[in-house]
mmCIF file of C-alpha atoms and ligand atoms in Angstrom:
data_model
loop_
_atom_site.group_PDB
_atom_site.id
_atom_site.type_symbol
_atom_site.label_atom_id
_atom_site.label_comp_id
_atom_site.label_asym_id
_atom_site.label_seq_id
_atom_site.Cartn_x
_atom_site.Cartn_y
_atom_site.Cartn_z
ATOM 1 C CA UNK A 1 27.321 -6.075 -11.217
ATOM 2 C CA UNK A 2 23.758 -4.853 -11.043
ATOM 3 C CA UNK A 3 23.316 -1.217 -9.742
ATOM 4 C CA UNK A 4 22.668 -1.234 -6.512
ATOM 5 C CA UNK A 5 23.509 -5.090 -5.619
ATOM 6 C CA UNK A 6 25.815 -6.243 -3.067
ATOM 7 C CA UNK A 7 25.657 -2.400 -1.499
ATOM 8 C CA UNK A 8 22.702 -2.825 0.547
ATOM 9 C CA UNK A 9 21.712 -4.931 3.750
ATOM 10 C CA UNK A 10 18.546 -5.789 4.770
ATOM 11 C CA UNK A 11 17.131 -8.569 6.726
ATOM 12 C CA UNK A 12 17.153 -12.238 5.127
ATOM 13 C CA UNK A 13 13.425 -12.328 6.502
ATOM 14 C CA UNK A 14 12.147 -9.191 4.520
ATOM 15 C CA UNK A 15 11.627 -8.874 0.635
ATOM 16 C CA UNK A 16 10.771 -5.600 1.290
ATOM 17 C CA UNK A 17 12.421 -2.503 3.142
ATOM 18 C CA UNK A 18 11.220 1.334 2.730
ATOM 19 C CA UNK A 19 13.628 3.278 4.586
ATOM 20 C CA UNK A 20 13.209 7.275 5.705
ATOM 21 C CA UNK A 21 11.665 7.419 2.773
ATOM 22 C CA UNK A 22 10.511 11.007 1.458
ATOM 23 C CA UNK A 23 9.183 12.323 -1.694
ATOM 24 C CA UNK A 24 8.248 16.173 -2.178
ATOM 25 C CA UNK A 25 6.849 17.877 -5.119
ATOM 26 C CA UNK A 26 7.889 21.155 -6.670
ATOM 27 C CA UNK A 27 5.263 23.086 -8.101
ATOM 28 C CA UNK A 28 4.833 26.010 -8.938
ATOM 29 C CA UNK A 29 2.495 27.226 -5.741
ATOM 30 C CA UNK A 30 5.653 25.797 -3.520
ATOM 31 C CA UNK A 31 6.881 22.872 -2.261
ATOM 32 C CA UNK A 32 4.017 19.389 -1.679
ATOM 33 C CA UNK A 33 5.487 17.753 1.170
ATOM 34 C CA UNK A 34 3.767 14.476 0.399
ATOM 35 C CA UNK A 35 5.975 11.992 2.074
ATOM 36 C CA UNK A 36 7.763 12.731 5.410
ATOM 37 C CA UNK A 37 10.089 9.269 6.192
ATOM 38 C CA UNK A 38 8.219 6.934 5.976
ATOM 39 C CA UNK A 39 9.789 3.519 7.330
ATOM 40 C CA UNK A 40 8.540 0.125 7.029
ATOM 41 C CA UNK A 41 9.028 -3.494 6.116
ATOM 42 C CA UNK A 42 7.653 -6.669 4.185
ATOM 43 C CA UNK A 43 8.580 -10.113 5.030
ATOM 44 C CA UNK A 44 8.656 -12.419 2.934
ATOM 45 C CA UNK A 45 4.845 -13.892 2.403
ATOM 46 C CA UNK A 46 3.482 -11.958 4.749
ATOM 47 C CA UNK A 47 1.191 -9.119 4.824
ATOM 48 C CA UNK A 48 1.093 -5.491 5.871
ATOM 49 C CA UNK A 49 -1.623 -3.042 5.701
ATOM 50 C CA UNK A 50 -0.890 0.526 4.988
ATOM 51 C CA UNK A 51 -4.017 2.686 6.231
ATOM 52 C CA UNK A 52 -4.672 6.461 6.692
ATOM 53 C CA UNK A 53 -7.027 9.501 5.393
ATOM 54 C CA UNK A 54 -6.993 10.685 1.726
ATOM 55 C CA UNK A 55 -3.888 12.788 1.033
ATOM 56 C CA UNK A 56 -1.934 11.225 3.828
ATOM 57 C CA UNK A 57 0.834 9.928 1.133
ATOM 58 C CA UNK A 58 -0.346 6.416 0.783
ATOM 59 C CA UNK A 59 -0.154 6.131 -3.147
ATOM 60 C CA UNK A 60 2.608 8.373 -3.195
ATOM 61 C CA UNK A 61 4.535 5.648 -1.057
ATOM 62 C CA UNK A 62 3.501 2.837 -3.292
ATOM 63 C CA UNK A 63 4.513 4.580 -6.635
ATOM 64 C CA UNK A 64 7.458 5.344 -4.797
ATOM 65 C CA UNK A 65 7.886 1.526 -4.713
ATOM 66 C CA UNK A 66 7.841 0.617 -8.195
ATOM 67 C CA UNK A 67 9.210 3.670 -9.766
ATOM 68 C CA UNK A 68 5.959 5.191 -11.003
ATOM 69 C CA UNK A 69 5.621 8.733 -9.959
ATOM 70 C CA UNK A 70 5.644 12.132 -12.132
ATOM 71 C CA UNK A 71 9.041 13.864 -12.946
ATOM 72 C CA UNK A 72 8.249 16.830 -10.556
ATOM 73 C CA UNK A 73 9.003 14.007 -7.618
ATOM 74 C CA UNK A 74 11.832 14.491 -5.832
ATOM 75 C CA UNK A 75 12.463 10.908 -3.472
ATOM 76 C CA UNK A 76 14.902 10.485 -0.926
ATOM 77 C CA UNK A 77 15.638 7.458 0.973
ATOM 78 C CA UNK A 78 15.979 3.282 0.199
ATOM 79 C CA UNK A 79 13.667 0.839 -0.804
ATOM 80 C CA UNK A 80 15.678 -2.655 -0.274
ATOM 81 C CA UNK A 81 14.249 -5.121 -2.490
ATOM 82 C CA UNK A 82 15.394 -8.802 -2.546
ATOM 83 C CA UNK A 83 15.739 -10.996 -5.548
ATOM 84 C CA UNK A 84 15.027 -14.382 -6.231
ATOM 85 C CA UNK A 85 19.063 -15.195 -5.917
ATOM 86 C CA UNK A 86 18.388 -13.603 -2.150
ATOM 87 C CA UNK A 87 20.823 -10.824 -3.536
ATOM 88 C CA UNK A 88 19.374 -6.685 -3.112
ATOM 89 C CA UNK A 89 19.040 -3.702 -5.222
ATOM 90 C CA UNK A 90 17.998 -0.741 -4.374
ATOM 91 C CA UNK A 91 15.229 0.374 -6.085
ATOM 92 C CA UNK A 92 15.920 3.802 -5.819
ATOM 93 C CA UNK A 93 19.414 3.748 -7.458
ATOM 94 C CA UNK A 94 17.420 2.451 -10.747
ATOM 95 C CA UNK A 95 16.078 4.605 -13.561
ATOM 96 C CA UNK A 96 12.597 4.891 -13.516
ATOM 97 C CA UNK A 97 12.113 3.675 -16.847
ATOM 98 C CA UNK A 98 15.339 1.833 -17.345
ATOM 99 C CA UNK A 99 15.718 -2.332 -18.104
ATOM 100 C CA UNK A 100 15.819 -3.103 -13.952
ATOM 101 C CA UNK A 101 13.068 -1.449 -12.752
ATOM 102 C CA UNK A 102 10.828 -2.731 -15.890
ATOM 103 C CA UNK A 103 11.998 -5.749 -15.192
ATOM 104 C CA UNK A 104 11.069 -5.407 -11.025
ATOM 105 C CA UNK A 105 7.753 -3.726 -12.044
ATOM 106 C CA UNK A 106 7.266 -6.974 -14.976
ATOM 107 C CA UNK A 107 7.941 -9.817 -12.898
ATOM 108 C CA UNK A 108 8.599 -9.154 -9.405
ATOM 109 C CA UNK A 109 6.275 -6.302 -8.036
ATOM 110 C CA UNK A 110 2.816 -5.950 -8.876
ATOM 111 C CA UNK A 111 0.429 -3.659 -8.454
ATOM 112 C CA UNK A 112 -3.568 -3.196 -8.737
ATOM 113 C CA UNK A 113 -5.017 0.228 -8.405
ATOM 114 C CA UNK A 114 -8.525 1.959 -6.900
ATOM 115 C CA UNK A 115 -9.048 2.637 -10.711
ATOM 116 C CA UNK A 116 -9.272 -0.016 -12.750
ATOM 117 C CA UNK A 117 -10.074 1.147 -15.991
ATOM 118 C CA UNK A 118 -7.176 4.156 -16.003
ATOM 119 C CA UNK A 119 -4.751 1.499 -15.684
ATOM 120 C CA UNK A 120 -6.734 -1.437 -18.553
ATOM 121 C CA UNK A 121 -6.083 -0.506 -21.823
ATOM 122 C CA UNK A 122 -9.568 0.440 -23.400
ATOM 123 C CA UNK A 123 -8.195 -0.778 -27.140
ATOM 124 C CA UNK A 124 -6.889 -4.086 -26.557
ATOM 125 C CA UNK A 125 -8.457 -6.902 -25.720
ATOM 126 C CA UNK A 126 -8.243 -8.639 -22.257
ATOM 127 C CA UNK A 127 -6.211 -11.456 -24.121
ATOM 128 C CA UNK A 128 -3.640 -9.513 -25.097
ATOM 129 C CA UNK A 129 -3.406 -7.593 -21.606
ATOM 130 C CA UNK A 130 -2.973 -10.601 -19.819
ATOM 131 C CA UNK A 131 -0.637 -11.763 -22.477
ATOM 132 C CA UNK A 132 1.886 -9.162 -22.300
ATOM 133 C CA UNK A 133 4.321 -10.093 -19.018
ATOM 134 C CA UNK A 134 3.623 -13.707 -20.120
ATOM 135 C CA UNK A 135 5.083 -12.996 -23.803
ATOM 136 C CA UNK A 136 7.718 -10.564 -22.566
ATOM 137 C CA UNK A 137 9.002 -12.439 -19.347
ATOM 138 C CA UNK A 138 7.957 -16.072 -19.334
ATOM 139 C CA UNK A 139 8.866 -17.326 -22.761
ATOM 140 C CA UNK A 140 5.937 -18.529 -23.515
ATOM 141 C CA UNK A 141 4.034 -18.530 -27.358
ATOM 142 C CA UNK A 142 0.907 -16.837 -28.026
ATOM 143 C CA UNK A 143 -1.199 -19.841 -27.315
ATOM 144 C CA UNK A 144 0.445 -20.653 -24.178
ATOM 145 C CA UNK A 145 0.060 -17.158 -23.266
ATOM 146 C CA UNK A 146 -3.716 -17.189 -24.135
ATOM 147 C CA UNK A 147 -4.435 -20.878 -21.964
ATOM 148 C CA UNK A 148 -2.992 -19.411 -19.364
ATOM 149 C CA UNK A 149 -4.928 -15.658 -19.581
ATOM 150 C CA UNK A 150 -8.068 -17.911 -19.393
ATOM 151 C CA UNK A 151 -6.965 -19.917 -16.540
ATOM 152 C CA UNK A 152 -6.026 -16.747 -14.707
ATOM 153 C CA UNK A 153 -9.893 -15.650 -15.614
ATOM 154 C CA UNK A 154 -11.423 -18.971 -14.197
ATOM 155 C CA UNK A 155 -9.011 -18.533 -11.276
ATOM 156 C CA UNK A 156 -10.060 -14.517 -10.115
ATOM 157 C CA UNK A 157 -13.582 -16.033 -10.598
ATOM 158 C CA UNK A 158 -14.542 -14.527 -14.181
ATOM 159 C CA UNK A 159 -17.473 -16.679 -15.767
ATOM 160 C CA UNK A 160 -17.311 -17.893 -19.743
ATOM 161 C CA UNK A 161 -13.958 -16.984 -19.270
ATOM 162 C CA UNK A 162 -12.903 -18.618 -22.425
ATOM 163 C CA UNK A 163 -15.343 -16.372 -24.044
ATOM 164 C CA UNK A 164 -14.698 -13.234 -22.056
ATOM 165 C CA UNK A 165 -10.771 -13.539 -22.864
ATOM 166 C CA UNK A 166 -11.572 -11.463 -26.261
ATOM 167 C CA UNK A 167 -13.837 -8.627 -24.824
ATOM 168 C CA UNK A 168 -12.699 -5.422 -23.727
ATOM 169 C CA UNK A 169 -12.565 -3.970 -20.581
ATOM 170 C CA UNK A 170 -15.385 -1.621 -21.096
ATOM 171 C CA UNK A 171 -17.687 -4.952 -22.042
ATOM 172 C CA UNK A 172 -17.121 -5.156 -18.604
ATOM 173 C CA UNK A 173 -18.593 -4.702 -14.998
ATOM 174 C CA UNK A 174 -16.655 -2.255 -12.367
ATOM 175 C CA UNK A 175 -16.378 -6.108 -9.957
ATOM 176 C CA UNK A 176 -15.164 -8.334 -13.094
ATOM 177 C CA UNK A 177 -12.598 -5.203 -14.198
ATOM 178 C CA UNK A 178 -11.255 -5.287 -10.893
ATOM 179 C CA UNK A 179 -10.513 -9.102 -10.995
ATOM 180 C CA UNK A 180 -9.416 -8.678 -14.404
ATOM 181 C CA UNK A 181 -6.336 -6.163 -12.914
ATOM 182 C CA UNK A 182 -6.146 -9.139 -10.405
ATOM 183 C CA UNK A 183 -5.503 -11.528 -13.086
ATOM 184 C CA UNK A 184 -3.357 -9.352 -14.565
ATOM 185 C CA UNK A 185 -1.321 -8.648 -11.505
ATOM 186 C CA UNK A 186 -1.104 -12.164 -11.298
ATOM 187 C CA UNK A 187 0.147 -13.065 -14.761
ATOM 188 C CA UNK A 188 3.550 -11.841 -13.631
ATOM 189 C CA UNK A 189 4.055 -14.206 -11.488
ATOM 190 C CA UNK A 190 5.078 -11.395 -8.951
ATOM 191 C CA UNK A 191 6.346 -11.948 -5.583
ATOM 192 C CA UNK A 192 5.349 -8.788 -3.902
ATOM 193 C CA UNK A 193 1.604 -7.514 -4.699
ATOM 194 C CA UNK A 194 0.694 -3.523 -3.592
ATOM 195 C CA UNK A 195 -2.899 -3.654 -3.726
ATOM 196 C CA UNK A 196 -3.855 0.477 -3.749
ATOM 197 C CA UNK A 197 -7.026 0.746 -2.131
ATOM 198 C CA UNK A 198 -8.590 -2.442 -4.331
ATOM 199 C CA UNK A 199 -12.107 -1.960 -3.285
ATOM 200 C CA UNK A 200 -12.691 1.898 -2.939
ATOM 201 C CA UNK A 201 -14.867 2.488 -5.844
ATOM 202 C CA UNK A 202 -16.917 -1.067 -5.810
ATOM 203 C CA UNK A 203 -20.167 -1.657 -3.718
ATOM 204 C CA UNK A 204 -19.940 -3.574 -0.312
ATOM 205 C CA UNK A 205 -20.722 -6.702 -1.445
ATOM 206 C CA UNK A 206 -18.260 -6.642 -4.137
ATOM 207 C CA UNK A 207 -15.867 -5.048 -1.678
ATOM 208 C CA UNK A 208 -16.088 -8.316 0.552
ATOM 209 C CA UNK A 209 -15.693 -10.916 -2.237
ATOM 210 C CA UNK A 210 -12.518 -8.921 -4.198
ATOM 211 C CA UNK A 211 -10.624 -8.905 -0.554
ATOM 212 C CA UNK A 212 -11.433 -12.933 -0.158
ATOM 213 C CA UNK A 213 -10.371 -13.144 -3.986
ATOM 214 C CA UNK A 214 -6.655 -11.252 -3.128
ATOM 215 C CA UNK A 215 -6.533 -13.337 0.172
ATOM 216 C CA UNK A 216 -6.859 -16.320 -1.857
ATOM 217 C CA UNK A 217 -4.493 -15.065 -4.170
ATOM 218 C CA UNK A 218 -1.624 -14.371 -1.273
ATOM 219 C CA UNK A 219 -1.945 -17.601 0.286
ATOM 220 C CA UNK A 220 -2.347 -19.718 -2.996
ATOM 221 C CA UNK A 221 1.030 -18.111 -4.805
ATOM 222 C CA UNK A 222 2.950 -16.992 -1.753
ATOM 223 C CA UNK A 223 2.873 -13.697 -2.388
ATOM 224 C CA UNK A 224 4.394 -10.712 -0.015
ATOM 225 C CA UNK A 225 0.786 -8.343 -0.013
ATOM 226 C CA UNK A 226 0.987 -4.472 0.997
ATOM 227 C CA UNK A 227 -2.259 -3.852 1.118
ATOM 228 C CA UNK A 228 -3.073 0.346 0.997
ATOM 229 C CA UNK A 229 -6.663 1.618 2.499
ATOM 230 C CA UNK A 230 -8.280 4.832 4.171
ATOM 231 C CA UNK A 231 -10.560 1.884 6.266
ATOM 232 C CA UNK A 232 -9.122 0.456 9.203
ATOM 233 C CA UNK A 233 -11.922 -2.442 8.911
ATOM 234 C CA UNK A 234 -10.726 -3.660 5.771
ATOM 235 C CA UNK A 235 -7.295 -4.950 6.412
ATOM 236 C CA UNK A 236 -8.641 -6.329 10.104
ATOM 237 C CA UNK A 237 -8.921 -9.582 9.149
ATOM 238 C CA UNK A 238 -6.498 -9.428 5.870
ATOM 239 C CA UNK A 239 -3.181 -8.710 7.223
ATOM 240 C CA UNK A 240 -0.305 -9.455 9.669
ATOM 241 C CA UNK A 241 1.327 -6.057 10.416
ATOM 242 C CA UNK A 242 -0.297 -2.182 10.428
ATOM 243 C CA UNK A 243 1.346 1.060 9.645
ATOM 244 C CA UNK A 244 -0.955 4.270 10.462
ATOM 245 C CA UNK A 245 -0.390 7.126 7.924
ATOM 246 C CA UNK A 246 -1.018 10.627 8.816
ATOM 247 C CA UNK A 247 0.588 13.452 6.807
ATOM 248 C CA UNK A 248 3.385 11.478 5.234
ATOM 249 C CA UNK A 249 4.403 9.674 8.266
ATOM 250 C CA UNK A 250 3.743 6.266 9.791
ATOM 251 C CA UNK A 251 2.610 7.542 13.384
ATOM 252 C CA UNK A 252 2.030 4.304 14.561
ATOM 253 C CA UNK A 253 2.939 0.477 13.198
ATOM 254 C CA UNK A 254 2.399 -2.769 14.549
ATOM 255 C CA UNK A 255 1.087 -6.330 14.585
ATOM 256 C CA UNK A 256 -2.929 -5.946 13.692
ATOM 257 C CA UNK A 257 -4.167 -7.412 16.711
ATOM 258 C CA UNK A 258 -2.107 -5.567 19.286
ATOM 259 C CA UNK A 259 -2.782 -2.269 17.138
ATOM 260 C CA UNK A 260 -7.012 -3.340 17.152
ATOM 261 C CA UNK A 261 -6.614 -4.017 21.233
ATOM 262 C CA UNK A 262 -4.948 -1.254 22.046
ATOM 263 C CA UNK A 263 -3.913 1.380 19.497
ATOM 264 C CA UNK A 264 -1.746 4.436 21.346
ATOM 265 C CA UNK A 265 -1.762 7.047 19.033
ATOM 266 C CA UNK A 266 -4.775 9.118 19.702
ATOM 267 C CA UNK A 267 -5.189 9.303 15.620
ATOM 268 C CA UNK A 268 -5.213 5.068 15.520
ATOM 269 C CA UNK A 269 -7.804 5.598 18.340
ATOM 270 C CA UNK A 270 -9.818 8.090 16.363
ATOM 271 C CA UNK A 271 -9.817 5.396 13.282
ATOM 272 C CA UNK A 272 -10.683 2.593 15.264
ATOM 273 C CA UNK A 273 -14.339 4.844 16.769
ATOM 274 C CA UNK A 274 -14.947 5.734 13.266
ATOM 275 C CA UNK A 275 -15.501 2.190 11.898
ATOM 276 C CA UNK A 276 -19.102 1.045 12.214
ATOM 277 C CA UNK A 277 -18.964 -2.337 12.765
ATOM 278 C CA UNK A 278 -15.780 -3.415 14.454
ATOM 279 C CA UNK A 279 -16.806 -1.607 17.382
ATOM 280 C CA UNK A 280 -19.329 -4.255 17.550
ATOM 281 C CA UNK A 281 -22.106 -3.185 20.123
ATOM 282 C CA UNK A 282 -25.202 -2.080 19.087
ATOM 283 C CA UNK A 283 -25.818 1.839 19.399
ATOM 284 C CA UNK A 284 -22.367 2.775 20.478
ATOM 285 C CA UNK A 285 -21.841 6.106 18.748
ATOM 286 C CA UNK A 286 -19.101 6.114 15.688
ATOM 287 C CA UNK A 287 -17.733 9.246 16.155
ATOM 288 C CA UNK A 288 -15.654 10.559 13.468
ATOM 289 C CA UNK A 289 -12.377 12.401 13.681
ATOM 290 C CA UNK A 290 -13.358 16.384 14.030
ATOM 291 C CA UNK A 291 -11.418 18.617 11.748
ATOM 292 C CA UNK A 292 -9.600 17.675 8.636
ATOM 293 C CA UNK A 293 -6.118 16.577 6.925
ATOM 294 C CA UNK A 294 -4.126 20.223 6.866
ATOM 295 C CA UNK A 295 -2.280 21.132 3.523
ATOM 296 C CA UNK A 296 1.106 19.180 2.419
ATOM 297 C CA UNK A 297 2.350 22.237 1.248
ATOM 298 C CA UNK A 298 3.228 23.778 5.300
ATOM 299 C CA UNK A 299 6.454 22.531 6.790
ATOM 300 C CA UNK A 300 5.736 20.953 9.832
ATOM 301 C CA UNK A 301 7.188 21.758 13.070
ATOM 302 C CA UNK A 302 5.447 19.759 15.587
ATOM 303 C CA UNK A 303 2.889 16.569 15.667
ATOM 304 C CA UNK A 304 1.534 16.548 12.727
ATOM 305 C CA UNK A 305 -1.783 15.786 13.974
ATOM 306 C CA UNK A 306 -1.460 18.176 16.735
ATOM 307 C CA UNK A 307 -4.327 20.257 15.658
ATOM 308 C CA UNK A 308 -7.009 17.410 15.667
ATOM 309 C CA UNK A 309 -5.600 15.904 18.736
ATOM 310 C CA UNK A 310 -7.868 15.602 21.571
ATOM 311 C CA UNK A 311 -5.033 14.843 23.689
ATOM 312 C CA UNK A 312 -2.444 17.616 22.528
ATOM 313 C CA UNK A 313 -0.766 19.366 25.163
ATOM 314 C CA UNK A 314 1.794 22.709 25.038
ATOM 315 C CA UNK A 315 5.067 20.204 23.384
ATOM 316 C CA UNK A 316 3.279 18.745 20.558
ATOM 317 C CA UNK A 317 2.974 22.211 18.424
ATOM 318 C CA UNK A 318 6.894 22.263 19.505
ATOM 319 C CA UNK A 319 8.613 19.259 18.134
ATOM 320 C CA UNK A 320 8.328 16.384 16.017
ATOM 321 C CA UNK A 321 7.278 12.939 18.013
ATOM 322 C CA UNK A 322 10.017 10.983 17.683
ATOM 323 C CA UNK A 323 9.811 7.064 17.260
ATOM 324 C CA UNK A 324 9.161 4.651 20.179
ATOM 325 C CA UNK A 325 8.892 1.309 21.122
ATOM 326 C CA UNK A 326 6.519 0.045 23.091
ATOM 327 C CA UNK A 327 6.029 -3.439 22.665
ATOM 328 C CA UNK A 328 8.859 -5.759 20.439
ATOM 329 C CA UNK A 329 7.109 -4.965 17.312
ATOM 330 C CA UNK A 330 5.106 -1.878 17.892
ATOM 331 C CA UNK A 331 5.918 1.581 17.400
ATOM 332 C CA UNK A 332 4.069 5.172 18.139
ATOM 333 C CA UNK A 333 5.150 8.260 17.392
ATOM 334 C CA UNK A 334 3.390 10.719 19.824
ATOM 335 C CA UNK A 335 4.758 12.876 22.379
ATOM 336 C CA UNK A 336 2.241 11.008 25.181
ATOM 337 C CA UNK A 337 4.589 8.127 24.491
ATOM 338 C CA UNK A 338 7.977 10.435 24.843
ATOM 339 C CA UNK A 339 10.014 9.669 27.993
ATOM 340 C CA UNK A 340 8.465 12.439 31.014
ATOM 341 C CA UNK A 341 4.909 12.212 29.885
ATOM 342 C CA UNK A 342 3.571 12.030 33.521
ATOM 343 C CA UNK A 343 4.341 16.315 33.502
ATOM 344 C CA UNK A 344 2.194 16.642 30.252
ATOM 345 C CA UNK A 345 -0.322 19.596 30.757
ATOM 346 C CA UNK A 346 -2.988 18.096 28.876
ATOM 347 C CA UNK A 347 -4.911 21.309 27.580
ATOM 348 C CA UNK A 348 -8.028 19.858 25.525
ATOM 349 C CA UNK A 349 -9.232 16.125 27.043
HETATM 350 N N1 ADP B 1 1.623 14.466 -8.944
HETATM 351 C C1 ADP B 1 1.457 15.201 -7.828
HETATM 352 N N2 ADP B 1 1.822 16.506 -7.792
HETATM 353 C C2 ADP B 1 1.667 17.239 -6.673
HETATM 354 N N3 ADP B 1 1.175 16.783 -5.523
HETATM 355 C C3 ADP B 1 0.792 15.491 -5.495
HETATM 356 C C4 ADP B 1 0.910 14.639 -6.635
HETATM 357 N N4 ADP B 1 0.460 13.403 -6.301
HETATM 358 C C5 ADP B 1 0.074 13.490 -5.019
HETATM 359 N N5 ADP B 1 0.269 14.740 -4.527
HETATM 360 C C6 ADP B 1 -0.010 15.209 -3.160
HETATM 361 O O1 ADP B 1 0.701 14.355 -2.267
HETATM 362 C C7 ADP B 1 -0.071 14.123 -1.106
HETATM 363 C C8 ADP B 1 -0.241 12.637 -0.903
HETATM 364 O O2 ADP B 1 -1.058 12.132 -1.942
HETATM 365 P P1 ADP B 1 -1.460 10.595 -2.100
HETATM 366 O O3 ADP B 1 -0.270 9.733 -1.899
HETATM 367 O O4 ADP B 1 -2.164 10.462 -3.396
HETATM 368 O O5 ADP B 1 -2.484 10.386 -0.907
HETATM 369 P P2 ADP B 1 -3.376 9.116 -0.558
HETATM 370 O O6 ADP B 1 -3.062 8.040 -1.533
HETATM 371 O O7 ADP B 1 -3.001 8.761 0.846
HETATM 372 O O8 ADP B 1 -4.788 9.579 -0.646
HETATM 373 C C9 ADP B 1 -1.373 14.889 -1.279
HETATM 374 O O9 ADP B 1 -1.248 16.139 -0.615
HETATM 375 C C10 ADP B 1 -1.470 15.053 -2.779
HETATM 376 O O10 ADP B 1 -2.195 16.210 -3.109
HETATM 377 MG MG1 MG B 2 -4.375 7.036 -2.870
#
């Protein structure tokens, strides 16, 4: 029996479940609380959009995912993965660096970083990059491998692709290295993809067409996308389901629309006037969020975005929001939303 097969239930719908999730680190200045239980779930070929502020535990989450983060790490929690025989393991029963989880992070979960050149190898070719899961998990020969690394170049949109195959990533611009890690992502065959903020460090216009290029990619392979960004616009139009990150918790998840028509949590509202364009109107004011992200290192006590709140009243520096419902998929965590808000004193509106 695999480790951590048959133990775990999840839904037959998902093919991906974080549960209370929390990772800390110990250093030597004291205790990074960089992940606070975080909770959420990917169904199968569908989409989900993690978004929040630098800091706020995104990446942390998605290393958490495929087993990537430093030894000083300490994670509690499940992440529920299902396989192709529709049986689950739980990825966080595996060693980091053990057969499994090099098999998940080989063939089932991919990922494609803000970065792409401190994950590309800058001494082997892009042939040989691409080649690798194909070699190692897919059987196939070294010419096999290669046909297929230049039809995964033609496909992310790389011209002379036949020709480009043998350069290296630093013959390269920032746009075609990022569809490069595309292509790479891709040549696992993966079922899940966790794109980590894809577009952060390319120009608009490349921003736009590397999105269209991973939208193409979902729909044309199947594949289950989390899709990690600090800007609310950019999953608007790319995915099914939101989860709002602030301070290592998900203060607020639901489906996109519902969370774009009418987001609760005054942080989701603070987001949405702090995007340019979606507000659509010409000269309404963007009006960014005052003050900034506190440090991961204090223990929190109450909201954790109590301090920036324009809405905070007396409870929220005195207990932790808990979860709650408030439409059949979405979910805030703010103490407007706990049951006897009407006798709120609201101090700073
Ligand atoms: N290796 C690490 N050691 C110590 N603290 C870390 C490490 N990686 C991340 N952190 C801290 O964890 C928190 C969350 O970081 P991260 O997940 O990278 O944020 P995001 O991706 O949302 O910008 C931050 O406070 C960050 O400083
Ligand atoms: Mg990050």
């Amino acid at each position: 029996m695999k480790v951590g097969v048959l133990m775990d239930k999840m839904d037959q719908d998902h093919i991906l479940e974080v549960q209370d999730l929390t990772v800390k680190f110990l250093m030597d200045e004291g205790t990074v609380h960089a992940v606070n239980g975080v909770s959420f779930v990917v169904p199968a070929g569908k989409s989900v959009g993690i978004v929040g502020e630098s800091g706020c535990g995104k990446t942390v989450s998605s290393y958490s995912i495929t087993q990537l983060l430093p030894k000083s790490a300490r994670l509690t929690g499940r992440i529920l993965f299902r396989e192709r025989d529709g049986q689950v393991t739980n990825i966080t029963n595996l060693t980091p660096d053990g057969k499994e989880m090099r098999r998940i992070r080989g063939k089932e979960i991919a990922m494609i970083f803000q970065e792409p050149m401190s994950s590309l190898s800058p001494v082997h070719t892009i042939c040989n990059q691409l080649s690798e899961a194909m070699l190692q998990f897919q059987g196939m020969t070294k010419r096999q491998a290669r046909t297929r690394a230049v039809e995964l170049l033609q496909l992310v949109g790389i011209p002379y692709a036949e020709r480009r195959v043998d350069e290296y990533p630093f013959q390269l611009s920032g746009g075609m290295r990022q569809r490069v890690m595309i292509a790479m992502a891709l040549s696992r065959n993966p079922r899940v993809l966790i794109a980590d903020e894809p577009t952060t460090a390319l120009d608009v216009t490349l921003q736009a067409q590397v999105l269209r290029l991973i939208q193409d990619m979902q729909n044309e392979f199947n594949l289950s996308l989390v899709l990690i960004t600090h800007d609310l616009g950019v999953v608007a139009h790319m995915v099914d389901h939101v989860c709002i990150m602030y301070m290592g918790q998900i203060v607020e998840s639901g489906p996109v629309k519902e969370i774009y028509d009418d987001p609760k949590h005054p942080y989701t509202k603070g987001l949405m006037n702090s995007i340019p364009k979606l507000r659509g109107r010409r000269g309404e004011r963007v009006v960014p969020i005052s003050g900034s992200v506190p440090s991961a290192y204090a223990v929190q006590t109450g909201c954790p975005f109590c301090e920036r709140c324009p809405e905070r009243s007396k409870r929220c520096t005195q207990g932790i929001p808990q979860r709650v419902k408030i439409g059949s998929e979405h979910y805030v965590c703010c103490h407007l939303y706990q049951s006897g808000k009407e006798e709120q004193d609201v101090i700073n509106a």
